[in-house]
PDB file of N, CA and C in Angstrom:
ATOM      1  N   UNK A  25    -100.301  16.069 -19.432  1.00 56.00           N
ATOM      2  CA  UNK A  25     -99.929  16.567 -20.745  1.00 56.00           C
ATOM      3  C   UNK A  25     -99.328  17.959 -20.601  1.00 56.00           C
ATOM      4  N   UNK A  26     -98.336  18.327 -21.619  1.00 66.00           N
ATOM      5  CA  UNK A  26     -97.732  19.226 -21.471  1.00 66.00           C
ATOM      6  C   UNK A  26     -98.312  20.413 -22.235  1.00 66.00           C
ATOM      7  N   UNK A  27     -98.413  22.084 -21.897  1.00 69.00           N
ATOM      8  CA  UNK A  27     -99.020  22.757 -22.305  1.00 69.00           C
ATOM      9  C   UNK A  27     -98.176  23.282 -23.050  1.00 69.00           C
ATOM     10  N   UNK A  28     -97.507  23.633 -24.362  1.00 71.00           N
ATOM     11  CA  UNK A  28     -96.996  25.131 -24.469  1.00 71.00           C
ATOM     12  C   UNK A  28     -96.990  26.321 -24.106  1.00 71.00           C
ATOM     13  N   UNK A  29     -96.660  27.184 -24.107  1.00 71.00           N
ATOM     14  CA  UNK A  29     -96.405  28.339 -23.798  1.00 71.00           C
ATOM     15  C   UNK A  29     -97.090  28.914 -23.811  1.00 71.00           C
ATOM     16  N   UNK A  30     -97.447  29.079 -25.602  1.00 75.00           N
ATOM     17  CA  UNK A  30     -98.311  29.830 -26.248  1.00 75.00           C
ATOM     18  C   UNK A  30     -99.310  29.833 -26.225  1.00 75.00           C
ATOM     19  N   UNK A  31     -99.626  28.162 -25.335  1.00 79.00           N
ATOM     20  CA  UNK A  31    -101.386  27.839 -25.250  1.00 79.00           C
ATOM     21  C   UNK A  31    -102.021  28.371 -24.158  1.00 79.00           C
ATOM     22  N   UNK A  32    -101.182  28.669 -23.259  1.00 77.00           N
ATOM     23  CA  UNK A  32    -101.539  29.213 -22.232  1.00 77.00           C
ATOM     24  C   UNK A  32    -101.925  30.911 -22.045  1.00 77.00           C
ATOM     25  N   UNK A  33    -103.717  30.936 -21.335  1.00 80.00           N
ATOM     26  CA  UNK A  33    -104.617  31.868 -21.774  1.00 80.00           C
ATOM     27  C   UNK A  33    -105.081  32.791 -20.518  1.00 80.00           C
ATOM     28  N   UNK A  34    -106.379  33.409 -20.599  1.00 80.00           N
ATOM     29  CA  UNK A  34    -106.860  33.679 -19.435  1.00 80.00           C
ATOM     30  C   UNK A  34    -107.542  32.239 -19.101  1.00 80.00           C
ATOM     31  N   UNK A  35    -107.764  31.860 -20.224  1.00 80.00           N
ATOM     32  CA  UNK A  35    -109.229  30.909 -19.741  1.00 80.00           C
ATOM     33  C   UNK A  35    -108.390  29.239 -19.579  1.00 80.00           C
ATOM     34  N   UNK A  36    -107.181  29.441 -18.941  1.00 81.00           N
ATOM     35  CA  UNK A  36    -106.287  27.991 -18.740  1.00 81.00           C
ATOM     36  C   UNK A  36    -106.869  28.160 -16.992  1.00 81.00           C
ATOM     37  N   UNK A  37    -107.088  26.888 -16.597  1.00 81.00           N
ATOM     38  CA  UNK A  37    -107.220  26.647 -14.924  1.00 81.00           C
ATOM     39  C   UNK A  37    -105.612  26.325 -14.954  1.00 81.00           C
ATOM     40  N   UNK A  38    -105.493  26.493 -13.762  1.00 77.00           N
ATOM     41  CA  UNK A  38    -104.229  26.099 -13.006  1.00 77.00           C
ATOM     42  C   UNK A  38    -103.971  24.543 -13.271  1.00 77.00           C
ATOM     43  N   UNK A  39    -105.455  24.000 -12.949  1.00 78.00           N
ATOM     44  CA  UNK A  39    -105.230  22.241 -12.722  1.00 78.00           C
ATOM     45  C   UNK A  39    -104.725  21.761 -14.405  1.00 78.00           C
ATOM     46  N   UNK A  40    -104.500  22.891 -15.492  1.00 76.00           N
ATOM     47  CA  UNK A  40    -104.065  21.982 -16.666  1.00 76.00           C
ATOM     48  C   UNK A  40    -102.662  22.680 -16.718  1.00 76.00           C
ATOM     49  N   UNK A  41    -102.261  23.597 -15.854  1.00 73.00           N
ATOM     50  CA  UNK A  41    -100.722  24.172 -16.481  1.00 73.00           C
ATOM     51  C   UNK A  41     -99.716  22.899 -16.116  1.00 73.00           C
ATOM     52  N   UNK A  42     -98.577  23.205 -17.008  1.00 69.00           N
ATOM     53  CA  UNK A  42     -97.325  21.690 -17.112  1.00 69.00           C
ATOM     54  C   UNK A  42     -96.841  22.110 -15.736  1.00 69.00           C
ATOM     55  N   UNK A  43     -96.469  20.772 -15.105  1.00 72.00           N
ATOM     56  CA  UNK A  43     -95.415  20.719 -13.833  1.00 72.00           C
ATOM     57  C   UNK A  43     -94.616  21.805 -13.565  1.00 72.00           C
ATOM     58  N   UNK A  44     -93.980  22.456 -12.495  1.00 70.00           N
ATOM     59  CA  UNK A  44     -93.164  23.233 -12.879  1.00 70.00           C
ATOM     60  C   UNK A  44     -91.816  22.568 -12.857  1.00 70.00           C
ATOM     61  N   UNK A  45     -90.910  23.338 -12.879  1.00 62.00           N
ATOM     62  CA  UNK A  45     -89.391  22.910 -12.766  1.00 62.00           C
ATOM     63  C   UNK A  45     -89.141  21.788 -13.814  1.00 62.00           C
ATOM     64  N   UNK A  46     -90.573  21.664 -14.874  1.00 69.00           N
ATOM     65  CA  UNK A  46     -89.844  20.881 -15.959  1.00 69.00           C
ATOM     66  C   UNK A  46     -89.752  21.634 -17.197  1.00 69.00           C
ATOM     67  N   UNK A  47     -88.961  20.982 -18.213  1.00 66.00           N
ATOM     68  CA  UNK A  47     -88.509  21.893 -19.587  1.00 66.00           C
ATOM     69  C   UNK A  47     -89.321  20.977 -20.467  1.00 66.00           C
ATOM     70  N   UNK A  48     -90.535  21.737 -21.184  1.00 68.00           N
ATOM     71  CA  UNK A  48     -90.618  20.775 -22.480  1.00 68.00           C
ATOM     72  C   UNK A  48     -90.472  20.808 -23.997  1.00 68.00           C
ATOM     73  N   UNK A  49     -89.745  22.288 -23.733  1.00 68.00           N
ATOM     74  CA  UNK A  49     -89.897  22.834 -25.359  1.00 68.00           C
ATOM     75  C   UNK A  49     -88.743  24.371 -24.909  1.00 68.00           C
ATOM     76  N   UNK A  50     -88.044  23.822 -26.029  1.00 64.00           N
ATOM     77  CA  UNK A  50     -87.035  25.172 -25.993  1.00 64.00           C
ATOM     78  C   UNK A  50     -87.568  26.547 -26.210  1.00 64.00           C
ATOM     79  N   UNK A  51     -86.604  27.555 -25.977  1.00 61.00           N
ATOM     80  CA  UNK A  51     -86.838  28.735 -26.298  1.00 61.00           C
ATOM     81  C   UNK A  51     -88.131  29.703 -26.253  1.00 61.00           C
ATOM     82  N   UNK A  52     -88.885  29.723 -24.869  1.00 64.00           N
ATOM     83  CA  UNK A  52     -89.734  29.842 -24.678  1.00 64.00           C
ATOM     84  C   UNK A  52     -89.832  31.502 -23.876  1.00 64.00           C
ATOM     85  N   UNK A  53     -88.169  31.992 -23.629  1.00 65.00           N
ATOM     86  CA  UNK A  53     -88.502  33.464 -23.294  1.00 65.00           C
ATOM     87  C   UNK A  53     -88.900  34.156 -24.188  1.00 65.00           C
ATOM     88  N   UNK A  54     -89.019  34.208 -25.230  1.00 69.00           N
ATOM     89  CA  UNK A  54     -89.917  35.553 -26.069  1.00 69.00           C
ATOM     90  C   UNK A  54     -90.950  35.008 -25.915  1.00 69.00           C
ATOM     91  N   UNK A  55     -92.014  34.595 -25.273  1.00 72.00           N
ATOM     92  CA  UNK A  55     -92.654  34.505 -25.489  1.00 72.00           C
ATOM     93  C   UNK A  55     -93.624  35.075 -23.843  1.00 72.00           C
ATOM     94  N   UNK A  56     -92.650  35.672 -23.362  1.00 73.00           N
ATOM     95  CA  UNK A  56     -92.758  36.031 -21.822  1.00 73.00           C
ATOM     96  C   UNK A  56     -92.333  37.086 -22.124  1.00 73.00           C
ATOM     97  N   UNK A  57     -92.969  38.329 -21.656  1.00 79.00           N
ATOM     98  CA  UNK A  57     -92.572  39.892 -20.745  1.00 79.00           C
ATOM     99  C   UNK A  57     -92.030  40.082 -19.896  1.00 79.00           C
ATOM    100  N   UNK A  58     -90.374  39.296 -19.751  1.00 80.00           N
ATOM    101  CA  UNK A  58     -90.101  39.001 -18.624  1.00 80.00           C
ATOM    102  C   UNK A  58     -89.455  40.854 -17.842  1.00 80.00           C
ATOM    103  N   UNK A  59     -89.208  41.573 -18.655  1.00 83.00           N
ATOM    104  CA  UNK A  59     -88.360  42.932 -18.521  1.00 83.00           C
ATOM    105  C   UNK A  59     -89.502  43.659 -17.413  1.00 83.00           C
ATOM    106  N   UNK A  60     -90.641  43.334 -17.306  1.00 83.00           N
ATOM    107  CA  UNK A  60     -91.131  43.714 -15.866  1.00 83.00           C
ATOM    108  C   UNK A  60     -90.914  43.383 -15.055  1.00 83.00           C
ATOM    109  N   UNK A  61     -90.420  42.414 -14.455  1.00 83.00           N
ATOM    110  CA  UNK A  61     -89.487  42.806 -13.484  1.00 83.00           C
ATOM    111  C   UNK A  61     -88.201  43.151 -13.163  1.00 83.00           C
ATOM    112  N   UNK A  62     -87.536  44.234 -14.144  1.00 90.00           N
ATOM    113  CA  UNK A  62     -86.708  44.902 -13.597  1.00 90.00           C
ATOM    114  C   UNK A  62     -87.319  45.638 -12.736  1.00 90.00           C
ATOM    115  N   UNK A  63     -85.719  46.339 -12.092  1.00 93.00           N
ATOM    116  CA  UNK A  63     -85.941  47.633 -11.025  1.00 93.00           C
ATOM    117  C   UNK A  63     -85.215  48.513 -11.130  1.00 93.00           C
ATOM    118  N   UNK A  64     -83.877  48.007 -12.165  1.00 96.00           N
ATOM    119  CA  UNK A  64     -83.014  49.281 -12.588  1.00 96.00           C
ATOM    120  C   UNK A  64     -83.218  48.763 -14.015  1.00 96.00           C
ATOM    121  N   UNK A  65     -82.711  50.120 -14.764  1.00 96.00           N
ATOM    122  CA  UNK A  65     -82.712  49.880 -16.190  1.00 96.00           C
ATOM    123  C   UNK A  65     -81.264  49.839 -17.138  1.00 96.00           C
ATOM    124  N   UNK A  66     -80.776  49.665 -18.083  1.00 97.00           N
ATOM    125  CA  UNK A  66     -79.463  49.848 -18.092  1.00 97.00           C
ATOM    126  C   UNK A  66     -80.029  50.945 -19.327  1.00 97.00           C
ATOM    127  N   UNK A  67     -78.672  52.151 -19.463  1.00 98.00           N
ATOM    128  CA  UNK A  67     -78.753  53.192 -20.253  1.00 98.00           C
ATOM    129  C   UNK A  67     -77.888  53.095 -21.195  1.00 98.00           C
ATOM    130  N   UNK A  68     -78.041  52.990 -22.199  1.00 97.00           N
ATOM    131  CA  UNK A  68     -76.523  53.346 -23.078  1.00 97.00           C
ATOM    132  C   UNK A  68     -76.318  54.782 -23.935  1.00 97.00           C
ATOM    133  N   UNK A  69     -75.199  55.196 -23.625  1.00 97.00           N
ATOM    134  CA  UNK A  69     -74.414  56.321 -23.885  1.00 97.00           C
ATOM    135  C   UNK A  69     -74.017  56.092 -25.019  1.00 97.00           C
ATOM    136  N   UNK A  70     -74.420  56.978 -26.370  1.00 96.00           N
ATOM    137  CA  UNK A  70     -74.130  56.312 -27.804  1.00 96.00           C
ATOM    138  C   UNK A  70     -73.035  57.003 -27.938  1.00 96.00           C
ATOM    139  N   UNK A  71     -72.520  58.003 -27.572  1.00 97.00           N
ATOM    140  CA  UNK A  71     -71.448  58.903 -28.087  1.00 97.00           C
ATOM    141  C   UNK A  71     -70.198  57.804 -26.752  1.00 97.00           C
ATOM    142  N   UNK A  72     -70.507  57.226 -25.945  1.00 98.00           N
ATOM    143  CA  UNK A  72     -68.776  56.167 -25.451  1.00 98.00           C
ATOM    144  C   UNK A  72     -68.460  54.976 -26.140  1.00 98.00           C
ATOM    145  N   UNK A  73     -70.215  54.510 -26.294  1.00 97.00           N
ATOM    146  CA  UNK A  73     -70.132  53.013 -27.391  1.00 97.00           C
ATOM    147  C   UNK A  73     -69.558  53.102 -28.315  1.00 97.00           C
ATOM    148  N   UNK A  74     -67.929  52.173 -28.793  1.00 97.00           N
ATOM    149  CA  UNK A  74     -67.201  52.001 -30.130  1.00 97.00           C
ATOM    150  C   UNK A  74     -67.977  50.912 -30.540  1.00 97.00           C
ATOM    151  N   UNK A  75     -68.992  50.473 -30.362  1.00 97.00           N
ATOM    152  CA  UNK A  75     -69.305  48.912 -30.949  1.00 97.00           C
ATOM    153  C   UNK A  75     -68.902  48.021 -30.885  1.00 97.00           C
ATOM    154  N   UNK A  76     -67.661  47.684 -29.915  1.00 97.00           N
ATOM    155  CA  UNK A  76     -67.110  46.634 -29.689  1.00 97.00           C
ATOM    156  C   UNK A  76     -67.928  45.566 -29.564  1.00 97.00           C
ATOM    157  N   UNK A  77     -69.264  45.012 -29.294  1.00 97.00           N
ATOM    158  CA  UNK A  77     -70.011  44.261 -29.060  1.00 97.00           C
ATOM    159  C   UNK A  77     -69.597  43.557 -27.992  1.00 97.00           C
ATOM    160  N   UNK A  78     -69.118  44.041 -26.840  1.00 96.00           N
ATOM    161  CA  UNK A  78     -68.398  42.561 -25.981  1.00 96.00           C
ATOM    162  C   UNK A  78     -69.565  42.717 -25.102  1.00 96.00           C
ATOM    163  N   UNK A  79     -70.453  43.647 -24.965  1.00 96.00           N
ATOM    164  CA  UNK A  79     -71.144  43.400 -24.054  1.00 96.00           C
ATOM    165  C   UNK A  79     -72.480  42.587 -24.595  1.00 96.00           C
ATOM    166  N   UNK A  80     -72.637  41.989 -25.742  1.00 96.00           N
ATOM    167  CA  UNK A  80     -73.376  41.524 -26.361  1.00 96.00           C
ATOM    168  C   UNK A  80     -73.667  39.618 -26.047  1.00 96.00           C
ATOM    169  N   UNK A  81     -72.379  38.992 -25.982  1.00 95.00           N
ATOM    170  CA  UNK A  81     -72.386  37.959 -25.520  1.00 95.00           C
ATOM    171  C   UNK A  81     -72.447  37.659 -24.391  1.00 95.00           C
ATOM    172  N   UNK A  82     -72.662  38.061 -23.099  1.00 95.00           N
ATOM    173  CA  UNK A  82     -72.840  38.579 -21.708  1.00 95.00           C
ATOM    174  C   UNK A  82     -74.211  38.429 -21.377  1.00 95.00           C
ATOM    175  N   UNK A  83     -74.791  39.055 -21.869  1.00 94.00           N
ATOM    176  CA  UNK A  83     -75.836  39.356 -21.744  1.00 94.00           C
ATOM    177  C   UNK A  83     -76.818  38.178 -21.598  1.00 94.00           C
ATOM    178  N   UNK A  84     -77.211  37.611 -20.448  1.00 90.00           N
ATOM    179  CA  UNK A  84     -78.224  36.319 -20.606  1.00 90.00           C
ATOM    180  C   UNK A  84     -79.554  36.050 -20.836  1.00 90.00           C
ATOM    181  N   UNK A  85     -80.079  37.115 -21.296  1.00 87.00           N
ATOM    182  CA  UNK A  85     -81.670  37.445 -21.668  1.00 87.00           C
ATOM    183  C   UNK A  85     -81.768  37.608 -23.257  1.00 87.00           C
ATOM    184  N   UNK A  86     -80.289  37.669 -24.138  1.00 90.00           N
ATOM    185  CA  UNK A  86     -80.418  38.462 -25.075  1.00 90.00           C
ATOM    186  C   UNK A  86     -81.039  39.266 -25.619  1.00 90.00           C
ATOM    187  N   UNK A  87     -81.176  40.513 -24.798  1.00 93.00           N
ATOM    188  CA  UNK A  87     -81.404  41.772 -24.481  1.00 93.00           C
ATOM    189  C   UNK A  87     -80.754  43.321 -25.480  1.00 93.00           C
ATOM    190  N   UNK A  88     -79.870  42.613 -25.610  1.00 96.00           N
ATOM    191  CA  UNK A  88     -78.766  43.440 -26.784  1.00 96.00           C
ATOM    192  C   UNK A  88     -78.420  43.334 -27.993  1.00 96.00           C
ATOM    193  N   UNK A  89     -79.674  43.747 -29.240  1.00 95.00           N
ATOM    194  CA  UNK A  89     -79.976  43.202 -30.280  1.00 95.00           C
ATOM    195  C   UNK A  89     -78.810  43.600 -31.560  1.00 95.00           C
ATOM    196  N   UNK A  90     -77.858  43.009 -32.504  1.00 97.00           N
ATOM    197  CA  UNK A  90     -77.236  43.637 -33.291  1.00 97.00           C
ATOM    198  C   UNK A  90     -77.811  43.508 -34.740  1.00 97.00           C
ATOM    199  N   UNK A  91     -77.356  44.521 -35.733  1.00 97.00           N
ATOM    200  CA  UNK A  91     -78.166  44.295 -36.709  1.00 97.00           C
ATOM    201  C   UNK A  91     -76.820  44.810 -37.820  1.00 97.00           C
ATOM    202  N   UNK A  92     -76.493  44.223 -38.892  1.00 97.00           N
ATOM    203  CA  UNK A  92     -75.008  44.546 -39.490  1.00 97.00           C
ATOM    204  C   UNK A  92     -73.993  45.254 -38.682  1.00 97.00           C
ATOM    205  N   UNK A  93     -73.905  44.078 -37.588  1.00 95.00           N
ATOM    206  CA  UNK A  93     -72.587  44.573 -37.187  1.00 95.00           C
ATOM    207  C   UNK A  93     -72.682  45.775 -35.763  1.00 95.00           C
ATOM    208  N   UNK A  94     -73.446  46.244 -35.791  1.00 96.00           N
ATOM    209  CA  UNK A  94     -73.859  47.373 -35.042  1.00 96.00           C
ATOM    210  C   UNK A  94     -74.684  47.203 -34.286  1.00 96.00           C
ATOM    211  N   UNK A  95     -74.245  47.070 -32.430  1.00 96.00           N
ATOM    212  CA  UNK A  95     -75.620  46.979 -31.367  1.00 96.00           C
ATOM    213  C   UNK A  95     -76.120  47.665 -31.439  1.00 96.00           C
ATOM    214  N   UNK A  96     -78.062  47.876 -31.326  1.00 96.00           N
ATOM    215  CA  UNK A  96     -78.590  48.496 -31.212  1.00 96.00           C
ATOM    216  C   UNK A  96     -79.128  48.713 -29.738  1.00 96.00           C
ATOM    217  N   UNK A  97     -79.935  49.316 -29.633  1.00 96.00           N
ATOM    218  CA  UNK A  97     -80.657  49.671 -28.113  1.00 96.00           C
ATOM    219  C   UNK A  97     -81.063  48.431 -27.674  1.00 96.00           C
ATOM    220  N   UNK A  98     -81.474  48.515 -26.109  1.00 96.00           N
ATOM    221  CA  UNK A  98     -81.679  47.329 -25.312  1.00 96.00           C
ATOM    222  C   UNK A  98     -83.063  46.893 -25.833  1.00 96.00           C
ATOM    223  N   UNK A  99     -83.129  45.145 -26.000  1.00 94.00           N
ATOM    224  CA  UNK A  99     -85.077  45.095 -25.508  1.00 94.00           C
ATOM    225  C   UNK A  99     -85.306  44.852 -24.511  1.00 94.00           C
ATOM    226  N   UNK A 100     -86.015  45.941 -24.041  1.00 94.00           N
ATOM    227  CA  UNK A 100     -86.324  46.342 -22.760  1.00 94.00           C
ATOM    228  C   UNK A 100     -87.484  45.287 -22.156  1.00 94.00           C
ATOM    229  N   UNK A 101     -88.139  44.846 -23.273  1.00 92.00           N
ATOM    230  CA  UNK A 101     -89.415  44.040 -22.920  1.00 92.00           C
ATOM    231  C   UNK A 101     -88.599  42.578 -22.619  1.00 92.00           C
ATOM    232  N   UNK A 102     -87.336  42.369 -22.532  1.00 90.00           N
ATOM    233  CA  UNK A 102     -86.837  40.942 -21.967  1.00 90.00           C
ATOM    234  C   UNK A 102     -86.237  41.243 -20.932  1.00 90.00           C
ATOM    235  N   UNK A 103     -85.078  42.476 -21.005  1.00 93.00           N
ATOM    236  CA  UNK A 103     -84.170  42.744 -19.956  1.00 93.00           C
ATOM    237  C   UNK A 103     -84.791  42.810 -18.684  1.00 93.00           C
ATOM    238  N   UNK A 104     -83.924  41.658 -17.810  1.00 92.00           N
ATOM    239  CA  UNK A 104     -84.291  42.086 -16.416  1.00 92.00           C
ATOM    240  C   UNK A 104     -83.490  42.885 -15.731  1.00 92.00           C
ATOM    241  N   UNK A 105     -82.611  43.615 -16.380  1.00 94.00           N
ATOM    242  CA  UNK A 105     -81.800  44.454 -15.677  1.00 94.00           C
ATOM    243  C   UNK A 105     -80.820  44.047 -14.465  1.00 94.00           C
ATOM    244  N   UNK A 106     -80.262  42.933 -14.810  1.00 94.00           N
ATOM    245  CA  UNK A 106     -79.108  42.512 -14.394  1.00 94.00           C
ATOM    246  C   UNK A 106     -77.721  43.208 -14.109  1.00 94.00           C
ATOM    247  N   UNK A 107     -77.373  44.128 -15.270  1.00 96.00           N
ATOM    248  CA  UNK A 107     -76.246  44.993 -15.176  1.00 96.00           C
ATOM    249  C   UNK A 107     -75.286  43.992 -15.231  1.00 96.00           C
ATOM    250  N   UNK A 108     -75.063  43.299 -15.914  1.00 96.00           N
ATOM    251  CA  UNK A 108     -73.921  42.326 -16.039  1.00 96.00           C
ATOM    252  C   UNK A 108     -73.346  43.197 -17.601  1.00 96.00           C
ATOM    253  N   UNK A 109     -73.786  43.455 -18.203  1.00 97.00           N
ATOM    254  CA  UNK A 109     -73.835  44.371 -19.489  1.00 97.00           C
ATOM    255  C   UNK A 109     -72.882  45.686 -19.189  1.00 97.00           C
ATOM    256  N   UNK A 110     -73.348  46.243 -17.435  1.00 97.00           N
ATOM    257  CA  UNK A 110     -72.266  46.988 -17.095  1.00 97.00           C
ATOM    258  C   UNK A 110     -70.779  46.752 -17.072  1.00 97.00           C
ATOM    259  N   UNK A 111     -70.595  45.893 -16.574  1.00 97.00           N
ATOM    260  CA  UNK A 111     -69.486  45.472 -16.001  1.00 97.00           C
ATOM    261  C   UNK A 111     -69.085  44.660 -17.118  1.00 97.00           C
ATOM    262  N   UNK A 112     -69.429  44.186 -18.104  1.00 97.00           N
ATOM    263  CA  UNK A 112     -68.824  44.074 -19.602  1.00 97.00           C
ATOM    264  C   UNK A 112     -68.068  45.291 -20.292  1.00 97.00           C
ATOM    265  N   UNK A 113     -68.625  46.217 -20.708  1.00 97.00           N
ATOM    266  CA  UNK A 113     -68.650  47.444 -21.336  1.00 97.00           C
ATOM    267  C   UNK A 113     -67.005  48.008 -20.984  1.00 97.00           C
ATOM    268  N   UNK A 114     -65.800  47.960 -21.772  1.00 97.00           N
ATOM    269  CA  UNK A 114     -64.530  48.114 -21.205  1.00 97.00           C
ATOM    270  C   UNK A 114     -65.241  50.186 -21.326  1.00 97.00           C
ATOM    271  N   UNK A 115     -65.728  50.448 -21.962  1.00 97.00           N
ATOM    272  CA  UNK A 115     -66.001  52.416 -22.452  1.00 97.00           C
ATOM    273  C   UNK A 115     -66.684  52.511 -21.723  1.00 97.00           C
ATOM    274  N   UNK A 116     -67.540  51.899 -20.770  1.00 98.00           N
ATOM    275  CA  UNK A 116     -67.853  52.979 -19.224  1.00 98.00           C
ATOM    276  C   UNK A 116     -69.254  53.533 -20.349  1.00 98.00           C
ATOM    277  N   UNK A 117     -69.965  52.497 -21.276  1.00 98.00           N
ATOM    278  CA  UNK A 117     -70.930  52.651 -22.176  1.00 98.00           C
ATOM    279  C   UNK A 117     -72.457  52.801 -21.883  1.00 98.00           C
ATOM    280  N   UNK A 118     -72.077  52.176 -20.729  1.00 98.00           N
ATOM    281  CA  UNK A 118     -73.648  51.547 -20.155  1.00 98.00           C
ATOM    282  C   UNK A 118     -73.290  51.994 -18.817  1.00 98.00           C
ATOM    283  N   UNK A 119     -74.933  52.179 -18.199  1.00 98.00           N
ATOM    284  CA  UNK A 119     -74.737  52.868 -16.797  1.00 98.00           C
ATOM    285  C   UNK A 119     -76.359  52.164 -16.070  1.00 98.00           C
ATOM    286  N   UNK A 120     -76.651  52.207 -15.066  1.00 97.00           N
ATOM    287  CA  UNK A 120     -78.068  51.747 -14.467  1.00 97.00           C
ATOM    288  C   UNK A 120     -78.882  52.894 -14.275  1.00 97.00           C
ATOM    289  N   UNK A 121     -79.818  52.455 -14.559  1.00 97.00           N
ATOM    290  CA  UNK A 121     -80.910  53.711 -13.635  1.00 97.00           C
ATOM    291  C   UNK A 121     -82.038  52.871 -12.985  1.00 97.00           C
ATOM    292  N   UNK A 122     -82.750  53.721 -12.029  1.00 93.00           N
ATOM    293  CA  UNK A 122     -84.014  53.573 -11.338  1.00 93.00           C
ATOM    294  C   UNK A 122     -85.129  53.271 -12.366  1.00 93.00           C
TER     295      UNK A 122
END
């Protein structure tokens, strides 16, 4: 039987978690802290950002939240710090750190 996500506790044994490498239920990264394991962080520079949003669809964690129109700051608690977001950014907007 398959576990959800959400069902899963301290007090789950191993011998009931679902198979791995199978899918049984969509959309299950928010529901994971996956942004610990980054190792770099991405920074954004608000005074280069025009809002173009292009680095918004890029982004494969959806990490880069917009809200009327306007990106806001990263969620850091998904981003794994990929930097693909860099190399989107035509304004040199976004930068990495340690």
């Amino acid at each position: 039987m398959a576990l959800k996500a959400s069902e899963i506790n301290e007090q789950t044994r191993w011998q009931d978690l679902t198979e791995g490498l199978c899918v049984y239920e969509p959309a299950t990264s928010k529901d994971f802290m996956t942004g610990e394991w980054r190792t770099q962080t991405p920074i954004l520079d608000k005074e280069k950002c025009k809002q173009c949003l292009l680095c918004v669809p890029y982004c494969p964690d959806s990490s880069i939240p917009v809200k009327d129109g306007k990106r806001l700051d990263f969620d850091y608690d998904h981003c794994k710090g990929c930097g693909i977001c860099v190399k989107a950014c035509p304004f040199n907007a976004i930068r990495m750190e340690d």
